[in-house]
Short mmCIF file of C-alpha atoms in Angstrom, two decimals:
data_model
loop_
_atom_site.label_atom_id
_atom_site.label_comp_id
_atom_site.label_asym_id
_atom_site.label_seq_id
_atom_site.Cartn_x
_atom_site.Cartn_y
_atom_site.Cartn_z
CA MET A 1 5.64 40.04 7.91
CA ARG A 2 6.09 38.24 11.27
CA SER A 3 9.86 37.81 11.54
CA SER A 4 8.78 34.06 13.63
CA GLN A 5 7.41 33.38 10.32
CA VAL A 6 10.43 34.75 7.80
CA LEU A 7 11.15 31.30 7.33
CA GLU A 8 7.87 29.21 7.16
CA ILE A 9 6.05 28.36 4.27
CA MET A 10 4.42 31.22 2.47
CA HIS A 11 0.96 30.18 1.94
CA ASN A 12 -1.17 31.82 -0.63
CA ILE A 13 -4.32 33.42 -0.01
CA LEU A 14 -6.85 34.52 -2.77
CA VAL A 15 -9.86 37.09 -1.20
CA VAL A 16 -12.30 37.45 -3.68
CA ASP A 17 -14.52 40.36 -3.98
CA ASP A 18 -15.73 42.82 -5.63
CA GLU A 19 -15.78 45.81 -3.20
CA LEU A 20 -11.83 47.14 -3.39
CA SER A 21 -12.28 47.92 0.20
CA ILE A 22 -12.99 44.38 1.66
CA ARG A 23 -10.32 43.37 -0.98
CA GLN A 24 -7.26 45.71 0.19
CA SER A 25 -8.57 45.07 3.85
CA LEU A 26 -8.24 41.28 4.06
CA LYS A 27 -5.06 41.49 2.41
CA GLY A 28 -3.34 43.42 4.56
CA VAL A 29 -4.79 41.54 7.68
CA LEU A 30 -3.48 38.47 5.61
CA GLU A 31 -0.37 39.67 5.03
CA ASP A 32 0.77 41.10 8.92
CA GLU A 33 -0.23 37.38 9.50
CA GLY A 34 2.99 35.68 7.57
CA TYR A 35 0.03 34.34 4.59
CA HIS A 36 0.42 35.76 0.73
CA ALA A 37 -2.06 37.31 -0.30
CA SER A 38 -3.93 38.24 -3.44
CA GLY A 39 -7.22 39.63 -4.66
CA SER A 40 -9.38 39.17 -7.58
CA GLU A 41 -12.72 40.93 -8.66
CA SER A 42 -15.08 38.25 -9.94
CA GLY A 43 -15.10 34.95 -10.31
CA GLU A 44 -14.19 34.93 -13.85
CA ALA A 45 -11.29 36.72 -13.20
CA CYS A 46 -10.69 34.65 -9.85
CA LEU A 47 -10.64 31.37 -12.25
CA GLU A 48 -8.35 32.67 -14.35
CA LEU A 49 -6.19 33.44 -11.67
CA LEU A 50 -6.17 30.19 -10.00
CA ARG A 51 -5.26 28.25 -13.90
CA ARG A 52 -2.09 30.34 -13.70
CA ARG A 53 -0.87 29.58 -10.11
CA PRO A 54 -2.22 27.13 -7.26
CA PHE A 55 -3.74 28.79 -4.12
CA ASP A 56 -4.08 26.84 -0.64
CA VAL A 57 -7.21 28.91 0.32
CA VAL A 58 -9.84 31.00 -1.73
CA LEU A 59 -12.33 33.73 0.53
CA LEU A 60 -14.80 33.96 -2.19
CA ASP A 61 -18.00 36.07 -1.65
CA VAL A 62 -21.23 34.52 -3.11
CA TRP A 63 -22.41 37.99 -4.33
CA LEU A 64 -20.47 38.46 -7.48
CA PRO A 65 -21.09 40.56 -10.67
CA GLY A 66 -21.39 37.41 -13.59
CA MET A 67 -20.61 34.47 -12.53
CA ASP A 68 -21.78 34.23 -9.30
CA GLY A 69 -19.73 32.65 -5.92
CA LEU A 70 -21.62 29.42 -5.75
CA ASP A 71 -21.11 28.71 -9.69
CA THR A 72 -17.47 29.82 -9.22
CA LEU A 73 -17.53 27.21 -5.82
CA GLN A 74 -18.66 24.59 -8.15
CA LYS A 75 -16.02 25.13 -11.03
CA ILE A 76 -13.19 25.86 -8.18
CA LYS A 77 -13.82 22.19 -6.99
CA GLU A 78 -13.75 20.36 -10.45
CA SER A 79 -10.12 21.40 -10.99
CA GLU A 80 -7.60 18.18 -9.20
CA ASN A 81 -5.63 20.75 -7.03
CA ALA A 82 -8.52 22.47 -5.15
CA PRO A 83 -7.90 25.51 -3.20
CA GLU A 84 -9.82 24.92 0.32
CA VAL A 85 -12.53 27.42 -0.37
CA ILE A 86 -14.86 30.09 2.56
CA MET A 87 -18.14 31.28 1.08
CA ILE A 88 -18.48 35.07 2.58
CA SER A 89 -22.06 36.31 2.37
CA GLY A 90 -23.91 39.72 3.89
CA HIS A 91 -26.91 38.21 3.77
CA GLY A 92 -26.23 34.44 3.64
CA THR A 93 -29.01 31.65 3.98
CA ILE A 94 -29.28 28.56 5.22
CA GLU A 95 -30.57 27.52 1.92
CA THR A 96 -27.37 29.15 0.52
CA ALA A 97 -24.79 27.66 3.45
CA VAL A 98 -26.36 24.68 2.63
CA ARG A 99 -26.38 24.57 -1.23
CA ALA A 100 -21.72 25.89 -0.86
CA THR A 101 -21.35 22.86 1.87
CA LYS A 102 -22.98 20.62 -0.25
CA LEU A 103 -20.95 21.85 -3.11
CA GLY A 104 -17.77 21.42 -1.05
CA ALA A 105 -17.14 25.15 0.59
CA PHE A 106 -14.85 24.96 4.10
CA ASP A 107 -17.04 26.83 5.67
CA PHE A 108 -18.89 30.51 5.91
CA LEU A 109 -18.50 33.73 6.60
CA GLU A 110 -21.33 36.24 7.54
CA LYS A 111 -20.66 39.88 6.76
CA PRO A 112 -19.56 42.66 8.96
CA LEU A 113 -16.50 39.90 9.15
CA SER A 114 -14.48 38.68 12.61
CA LEU A 115 -11.42 39.19 11.97
CA GLU A 116 -10.89 36.75 14.43
CA LYS A 117 -12.87 34.05 13.14
CA THR A 118 -11.74 35.01 9.95
CA LEU A 119 -8.07 34.56 10.95
CA ILE A 120 -8.79 30.66 13.13
CA LEU A 121 -11.13 29.58 9.46
CA VAL A 122 -8.44 30.78 6.98
CA LYS A 123 -6.09 28.72 9.39
CA ASN A 124 -8.45 25.99 9.78
CA ALA A 125 -8.35 26.00 5.81
CA VAL A 126 -4.77 25.53 5.12
CA GLU A 127 -4.48 22.56 8.00
CA ALA A 128 -7.13 21.17 6.45
CA LYS A 129 -4.83 21.58 2.45
CA ARG A 130 -2.37 20.51 3.97
CA LEU A 131 -3.35 17.07 5.46
CA ARG A 132 -5.43 17.15 1.92
CA ARG A 133 -1.94 16.69 0.27
CA GLU A 134 -0.38 14.70 3.06
CA ASN A 135 -3.16 12.10 2.25
CA LYS A 136 -2.76 12.12 -2.00
CA ASP A 137 1.19 12.01 -1.93
CA LEU A 138 0.54 9.47 0.68
CA LYS A 139 -1.71 6.87 -1.96
CA LYS A 140 0.81 7.52 -4.05
CA GLN A 141 3.89 5.78 -1.99
CA LEU A 142 1.28 3.28 -1.55
CA PHE A 143 -0.07 2.68 -5.09
CA PRO A 144 2.43 0.61 -5.89
CA ARG A 145 1.25 -1.91 -3.34
CA SER A 146 -2.04 -2.61 -5.31
CA VAL A 147 -0.30 -3.43 -8.66
CA ILE A 148 -0.42 -6.46 -9.71
CA VAL A 149 2.91 -7.26 -11.70
CA GLY A 150 3.20 -9.93 -14.49
CA ASP A 151 2.26 -11.03 -17.75
CA SER A 152 1.51 -14.39 -18.00
CA ILE A 153 -2.12 -15.85 -18.08
CA PRO A 154 -3.26 -16.74 -14.96
CA MET A 155 -1.96 -12.61 -13.84
CA LYS A 156 -4.05 -10.95 -16.93
CA ALA A 157 -6.75 -13.37 -15.40
CA LEU A 158 -6.15 -12.11 -12.75
CA ARG A 159 -6.19 -8.50 -13.17
CA GLN A 160 -9.47 -8.90 -16.16
CA GLN A 161 -11.70 -10.71 -12.80
CA ILE A 162 -10.65 -7.91 -10.00
CA GLY A 163 -11.28 -4.55 -13.13
CA LEU A 164 -14.79 -6.49 -13.46
CA MET A 165 -15.78 -7.01 -9.60
CA ALA A 166 -14.11 -4.44 -7.95
CA PRO A 167 -16.65 -2.04 -8.74
CA THR A 168 -19.12 -4.36 -6.42
CA ASN A 169 -20.01 -4.33 -2.40
CA GLY A 170 -19.31 -8.33 -2.97
CA ARG A 171 -17.49 -10.37 -0.55
CA VAL A 172 -14.09 -11.55 -1.92
CA LEU A 173 -12.31 -14.66 -0.21
CA ILE A 174 -8.41 -15.24 -1.71
CA PHE A 175 -7.36 -18.49 -1.92
CA GLY A 176 -3.37 -19.08 -2.71
CA GLU A 177 -0.10 -20.30 -0.89
CA SER A 178 1.75 -17.95 1.41
CA GLY A 179 4.36 -14.95 -0.15
CA THR A 180 1.68 -15.57 -3.44
CA GLY A 181 0.12 -11.76 -3.39
CA LYS A 182 -3.19 -12.53 -1.93
CA GLU A 183 -2.83 -9.01 -0.11
CA LEU A 184 -2.13 -7.68 -3.06
CA ALA A 185 -5.32 -9.18 -4.82
CA ALA A 186 -6.83 -7.99 -1.62
CA HIS A 187 -5.19 -3.96 -2.32
CA ALA A 188 -6.23 -3.94 -5.66
CA ILE A 189 -9.73 -4.26 -5.12
CA HIS A 190 -9.65 -1.76 -2.91
CA ALA A 191 -7.66 0.55 -4.90
CA GLN A 192 -10.28 0.19 -8.39
CA SER A 193 -13.66 0.43 -6.24
CA PRO A 194 -16.01 3.17 -4.99
CA ARG A 195 -14.26 2.85 -1.44
CA LYS A 196 -11.05 3.67 -2.71
CA ASP A 197 -10.71 7.00 -0.75
CA ASN A 198 -11.59 5.67 3.00
CA LEU A 199 -9.49 2.80 4.48
CA PHE A 200 -8.10 -0.22 3.73
CA VAL A 201 -7.93 -1.78 6.94
CA GLU A 202 -6.38 -5.14 7.78
CA VAL A 203 -6.65 -7.85 10.52
CA ASN A 204 -3.91 -10.84 10.52
CA CYS A 205 -6.20 -13.60 12.71
CA ALA A 206 -3.30 -15.95 12.94
CA ALA A 207 -0.85 -13.34 14.56
CA ILE A 208 -3.69 -12.37 17.39
CA PRO A 209 -4.34 -14.57 20.67
CA GLU A 210 -7.66 -15.82 21.10
CA ASP A 211 -8.24 -13.98 24.37
CA LEU A 212 -7.50 -10.48 22.19
CA ILE A 213 -9.04 -11.17 18.74
CA ALA A 214 -12.79 -10.04 20.10
CA SER A 215 -11.36 -7.14 21.20
CA GLU A 216 -9.23 -6.79 18.01
CA LEU A 217 -11.97 -6.45 15.39
CA PHE A 218 -15.07 -4.99 17.55
CA GLY A 219 -13.00 -2.53 19.74
CA HIS A 220 -14.34 -2.47 23.77
CA ARG A 221 -15.20 -0.21 26.72
CA GLN A 222 -13.44 0.50 29.15
CA GLY A 223 -12.81 -1.90 32.23
CA SER A 224 -14.33 -4.66 30.22
CA PHE A 225 -11.45 -6.62 30.85
CA ALA A 226 -8.22 -6.92 32.70
CA GLY A 227 -5.81 -3.82 30.85
CA ALA A 228 -9.11 -2.18 28.74
CA VAL A 229 -7.77 1.20 30.63
CA THR A 230 -9.64 2.98 27.82
CA ASP A 231 -12.42 2.86 25.16
CA LYS A 232 -10.87 1.12 21.94
CA GLU A 233 -11.59 1.41 18.50
CA GLY A 234 -12.30 -2.60 16.73
CA LYS A 235 -10.96 -3.07 13.52
CA PHE A 236 -14.21 -3.13 11.73
CA GLN A 237 -15.50 0.33 13.09
CA LYS A 238 -12.21 1.73 11.62
CA ALA A 239 -12.88 0.34 8.23
CA HIS A 240 -16.64 1.93 7.90
CA GLY A 241 -16.95 2.92 4.61
CA GLY A 242 -13.99 1.57 2.92
CA THR A 243 -12.85 -2.29 2.36
CA LEU A 244 -11.37 -4.93 5.85
CA LEU A 245 -9.11 -7.64 5.11
CA LEU A 246 -9.04 -10.61 7.11
CA ASP A 247 -6.59 -11.93 6.14
CA GLU A 248 -5.36 -16.08 7.11
CA VAL A 249 -9.28 -15.94 8.25
CA GLY A 250 -8.66 -19.88 8.27
CA ASP A 251 -7.13 -20.05 11.48
CA MET A 252 -10.28 -17.83 13.39
CA SER A 253 -11.60 -19.87 16.39
CA LEU A 254 -15.06 -21.30 16.08
CA LYS A 255 -16.31 -19.18 18.73
CA THR A 256 -15.11 -16.02 16.60
CA GLN A 257 -16.40 -17.51 13.85
CA SER A 258 -20.03 -16.93 15.12
CA LYS A 259 -19.39 -13.00 15.67
CA VAL A 260 -18.10 -12.48 12.26
CA LEU A 261 -20.98 -14.25 10.89
CA ARG A 262 -23.78 -11.84 12.98
CA MET A 263 -21.07 -8.88 11.79
CA LEU A 264 -22.18 -10.05 8.77
CA ASP A 265 -25.93 -10.94 8.65
CA GLU A 266 -26.33 -7.96 10.35
CA GLN A 267 -23.98 -5.37 9.93
CA ARG A 268 -23.66 -4.26 13.21
CA PHE A 269 -22.49 -4.99 16.43
CA THR A 270 -21.67 -4.50 20.10
CA PRO A 271 -18.44 -3.99 21.13
CA VAL A 272 -16.93 -6.40 24.16
CA GLY A 273 -17.86 -4.67 27.30
CA GLY A 274 -21.17 -2.58 25.79
CA ASP A 275 -24.31 -2.11 25.75
CA GLU A 276 -25.04 -0.20 22.92
CA PRO A 277 -24.73 -1.90 19.26
CA ILE A 278 -22.29 -0.41 16.27
CA SER A 279 -23.57 -0.46 13.35
CA VAL A 280 -21.03 -0.23 9.93
CA ASP A 281 -20.74 -0.52 6.12
CA VAL A 282 -17.81 -2.87 5.84
CA ARG A 283 -17.03 -4.22 2.78
CA VAL A 284 -15.12 -7.53 3.46
CA ILE A 285 -12.61 -9.78 1.52
CA ALA A 286 -10.53 -12.92 3.28
CA ALA A 287 -8.11 -14.91 2.47
CA THR A 288 -6.36 -18.05 3.33
CA ASN A 289 -3.61 -20.24 2.50
CA LYS A 290 -6.15 -23.46 3.82
CA ASP A 291 -8.34 -25.54 1.89
CA LEU A 292 -11.47 -24.37 3.84
CA GLU A 293 -13.49 -27.14 2.46
CA GLU A 294 -11.41 -29.34 4.14
CA GLU A 295 -11.30 -27.62 7.19
CA ILE A 296 -15.29 -27.46 7.16
CA SER A 297 -14.97 -31.26 6.74
CA LYS A 298 -12.63 -31.57 10.39
CA GLY A 299 -15.38 -29.54 12.05
CA ASN A 300 -12.41 -26.84 12.38
CA PHE A 301 -14.46 -23.90 9.72
CA ARG A 302 -17.88 -22.77 9.79
CA GLU A 303 -19.66 -24.14 6.76
CA ASP A 304 -22.27 -20.98 6.45
CA LEU A 305 -19.43 -18.23 7.62
CA PHE A 306 -17.05 -20.03 4.57
CA TYR A 307 -20.67 -19.14 1.95
CA ARG A 308 -21.24 -15.68 3.46
CA LEU A 309 -16.83 -14.96 2.25
CA ASN A 310 -17.35 -17.14 -0.45
CA VAL A 311 -18.96 -14.68 -2.68
CA ILE A 312 -16.30 -14.41 -5.28
CA PRO A 313 -13.79 -16.84 -4.87
CA PHE A 314 -9.81 -15.70 -5.94
CA TYR A 315 -7.23 -17.90 -6.74
CA VAL A 316 -3.39 -16.18 -6.31
CA PRO A 317 -1.52 -19.27 -8.18
CA PRO A 318 2.32 -19.47 -6.73
CA LEU A 319 4.88 -18.33 -8.49
CA ARG A 320 6.32 -21.91 -9.53
CA GLU A 321 3.30 -21.67 -11.64
CA ARG A 322 3.36 -18.69 -13.48
CA ARG A 323 7.93 -18.82 -14.01
CA GLU A 324 7.11 -16.60 -17.21
CA ASP A 325 6.18 -13.53 -14.41
CA ILE A 326 9.70 -13.81 -12.85
CA PRO A 327 11.87 -11.07 -15.26
CA SER A 328 9.26 -8.90 -14.74
CA LEU A 329 8.71 -9.16 -11.24
CA THR A 330 12.86 -9.16 -10.95
CA ARG A 331 12.92 -5.64 -12.42
CA HIS A 332 9.97 -4.15 -10.60
CA PHE A 333 11.82 -5.27 -7.42
CA LEU A 334 15.34 -3.89 -8.52
CA LYS A 335 13.72 -0.77 -9.20
CA GLU A 336 11.77 -0.48 -6.00
CA PHE A 337 14.53 -1.68 -4.00
CA SER A 338 17.12 1.02 -5.74
CA ALA A 339 14.93 3.42 -5.48
CA GLY A 340 13.69 2.61 -1.89
CA TYR A 341 17.30 2.34 -0.76
CA GLY A 342 19.01 5.68 -2.67
CA ARG A 343 20.83 3.63 -4.70
CA LYS A 344 21.20 3.79 -9.04
CA PRO A 345 19.01 1.80 -11.02
CA ARG A 346 19.91 -1.30 -11.22
CA GLU A 347 20.18 -3.63 -14.63
CA VAL A 348 19.94 -7.77 -14.19
CA THR A 349 21.85 -10.11 -16.65
CA ASP A 350 20.53 -13.01 -18.65
CA ASP A 351 22.03 -14.90 -16.34
CA ALA A 352 20.88 -14.35 -13.50
CA ILE A 353 17.31 -13.84 -14.37
CA ASP A 354 17.67 -17.91 -16.46
CA THR A 355 18.84 -19.10 -12.57
CA LEU A 356 16.05 -17.86 -10.53
CA MET A 357 13.80 -18.99 -13.09
CA HIS A 358 14.97 -22.11 -12.03
CA TYR A 359 14.78 -21.70 -9.15
CA ALA A 360 11.69 -23.46 -6.91
CA TRP A 361 10.23 -20.33 -4.29
CA PRO A 362 8.39 -22.22 -1.70
CA GLY A 363 7.95 -18.71 -0.45
CA ASN A 364 6.83 -17.36 -3.64
CA VAL A 365 6.74 -13.48 -4.49
CA ARG A 366 7.54 -12.58 -0.99
CA GLU A 367 10.93 -14.49 -1.24
CA LEU A 368 11.82 -13.14 -4.35
CA ARG A 369 11.11 -10.25 -3.25
CA ASN A 370 13.33 -10.47 -0.22
CA VAL A 371 16.26 -11.77 -2.17
CA ILE A 372 16.76 -8.90 -4.58
CA GLU A 373 16.43 -6.48 -1.61
CA ARG A 374 19.26 -9.01 0.03
CA ILE A 375 21.45 -7.83 -3.34
CA VAL A 376 20.55 -4.47 -3.30
CA ILE A 377 21.09 -3.68 -0.07
CA MET A 378 24.87 -6.23 -0.03
CA ASN A 379 26.06 -4.90 -3.49
CA PRO A 380 25.60 -1.42 -3.12
CA SER A 381 28.52 -0.53 -5.80
CA VAL A 382 27.31 -3.00 -8.59
CA ASN A 383 25.10 -1.53 -11.58
CA ARG A 384 24.81 -5.32 -12.97
CA LEU A 385 23.66 -8.29 -11.50
CA ASP A 386 24.47 -10.83 -12.59
CA ARG A 387 24.54 -14.62 -11.66
CA LYS A 388 27.22 -14.30 -8.89
CA HIS A 389 25.23 -11.92 -7.01
CA LEU A 390 22.49 -14.69 -6.02
CA PRO A 391 22.43 -15.99 -3.16
CA PRO A 392 24.06 -19.54 -2.59
CA LEU A 393 20.00 -21.15 -2.35
CA VAL A 394 18.83 -20.01 -4.78
CA TYR A 395 22.54 -20.32 -7.61
CA ARG A 396 21.65 -23.68 -7.56
CA ASP A 397 22.16 -25.27 -10.74
CA GLY A 398 18.57 -27.15 -10.23
CA THR A 399 15.68 -26.37 -8.58
CA ARG A 400 15.32 -27.20 -4.99
CA LYS A 401 13.54 -30.07 -6.06
CA SER A 402 16.63 -31.39 -7.35
CA LEU A 403 18.39 -31.15 -3.98
CA GLY A 404 15.37 -32.58 -2.51
CA ASP A 405 15.33 -36.03 -4.47
CA THR A 406 18.76 -36.81 -3.18
CA SER A 407 18.14 -40.35 -1.23
CA THR A 408 20.80 -39.50 1.41
CA LEU A 409 22.19 -37.14 3.70
CA HIS A 410 25.61 -37.29 2.03
CA GLN A 411 24.82 -36.32 -1.70
CA ALA A 412 22.71 -33.67 -0.68
CA ARG A 413 26.19 -32.41 0.92
CA ALA A 414 27.81 -33.16 -1.78
CA ALA A 415 24.60 -31.17 -4.12
CA TYR A 416 25.22 -27.88 -2.28
CA GLU A 417 28.89 -27.94 -2.14
CA ARG A 418 29.51 -28.35 -5.21
CA ASP A 419 26.65 -25.13 -5.80
CA TYR A 420 28.92 -23.28 -3.90
CA ILE A 421 32.64 -23.93 -5.41
CA LEU A 422 30.88 -23.18 -8.64
CA LYS A 423 29.45 -19.88 -7.58
CA LYS A 424 33.11 -19.11 -5.93
CA LEU A 425 34.91 -19.95 -9.39
CA ASP A 426 32.33 -18.04 -11.35
CA GLU A 427 32.61 -15.17 -8.77
CA ASN A 428 36.94 -15.39 -9.55
CA HIS A 429 36.34 -15.87 -12.81
CA GLY A 430 37.22 -19.40 -13.26
CA ASN A 431 40.70 -18.87 -11.19
CA VAL A 432 41.20 -21.54 -9.13
CA SER A 433 43.70 -20.61 -6.95
CA ARG A 434 42.20 -17.60 -6.16
CA THR A 435 39.01 -19.67 -5.35
CA ALA A 436 40.76 -22.34 -2.82
CA GLU A 437 42.24 -18.69 -1.30
CA VAL A 438 39.22 -17.93 -0.65
CA LEU A 439 37.91 -21.24 0.43
CA GLY A 440 40.94 -21.64 3.02
CA LEU A 441 41.47 -24.68 1.14
CA GLU A 442 45.16 -25.58 -0.41
CA ARG A 443 44.99 -25.48 -4.64
CA SER A 444 45.49 -29.42 -4.67
CA HIS A 445 42.52 -29.98 -2.45
CA LEU A 446 40.63 -27.96 -4.11
CA TYR A 447 41.46 -30.03 -7.81
CA ARG A 448 40.43 -32.86 -5.97
CA LYS A 449 36.97 -31.65 -4.53
CA MET A 450 36.57 -30.17 -7.97
CA LYS A 451 37.04 -33.63 -9.35
CA THR A 452 35.18 -35.87 -7.14
CA LEU A 453 32.52 -33.25 -7.73
CA SER A 454 32.57 -34.14 -10.90
CA ILE A 455 33.49 -29.91 -11.51
CA ALA A 456 35.47 -29.34 -15.48
CA VAL A 457 38.45 -27.45 -14.29
CA LYS A 458 38.23 -24.32 -17.31
CA GLU A 459 42.06 -23.16 -16.34
#
């Protein structure tokens, strides 16, 4: 083995050929290059070896006794973590090469073998296997983004709807307030569709300036406008074969709406500054927090585009309409952020859950997620999260609505002071003296304040 590769990962290569001399020759060359090489004399022996240990690349002869190379290739590719396979043949035909490629072969080598070409192909196959593994791992990491948490009736109905229509190519329009999880629903649709192995591409129509949105969606050619120093691939082209989410589609200008409408009708577009149209196969999902029918009546949204997008409408309800999901969402986010920040799993008390369920959550699930992340960050050594660990905004005994019902600034201030003092008392186990010290008040002053705010003294 070369000294420079002593610390590198030993990639496993399997040579399958019924000629002992070829197996030994290839094993020697591969081991000189720093690979760990093994040999097998038949397709059956190859499959048995693959069942016992993993390989990165298989060099597989087409002509073998018993099960031939193509049948062996087909069996190899049926396994979950299949290695890359390079086929070898002494008298290969175009038909054999085409069939091998369709069965999933990485490439095809003809005898007598060129050692230089063989080593290049093995190196490329090892890299392809690595990238495939990384891509699989990345998908596992992204999988939580497509998990819809909650057992409320609206969430059960939403999951059922997604299960029914995800396998189709129908366009989807998702309605819901900001922070409800419209993007999550879009991810779930993609993850359960035949397009799941291709890209899921997102574009926030509200976040891109009007003069750049066409370039962002359709791409541009070099020199088509000031600053276009190179060609750029647009989101529609990038999502070819996959799914494109047009988030906040209600904020798209009428000019851009017209271009998107044409794209949906023709399934092709011309990049900014380009001459040749580009055809794509893209499933479009749109999402909005606006009432598009009202926007149509105001002249802000094209009615024909609305009907193109609204093939399958979805509604994601706000968190206040499914409060029974708050406990499961809280525990889900606690688990996610505890793992993400390298902390031990956290428990949460019933008192804290009850407090969370009485808050109005104007920012919906996104606000709850942010609150839980803040709690995990700010309480690194706490294993059991209680009511006192919640931020003052959420801590209020009533909901935000109860504060909003107060008719004067004085009443609003009194409500906030009462809830803040209650929180500090709870943190100090009802000890008024210690609470007064934390608040920077005289003990007598805090007593008077508590009496004014109708807070019972427990000492």
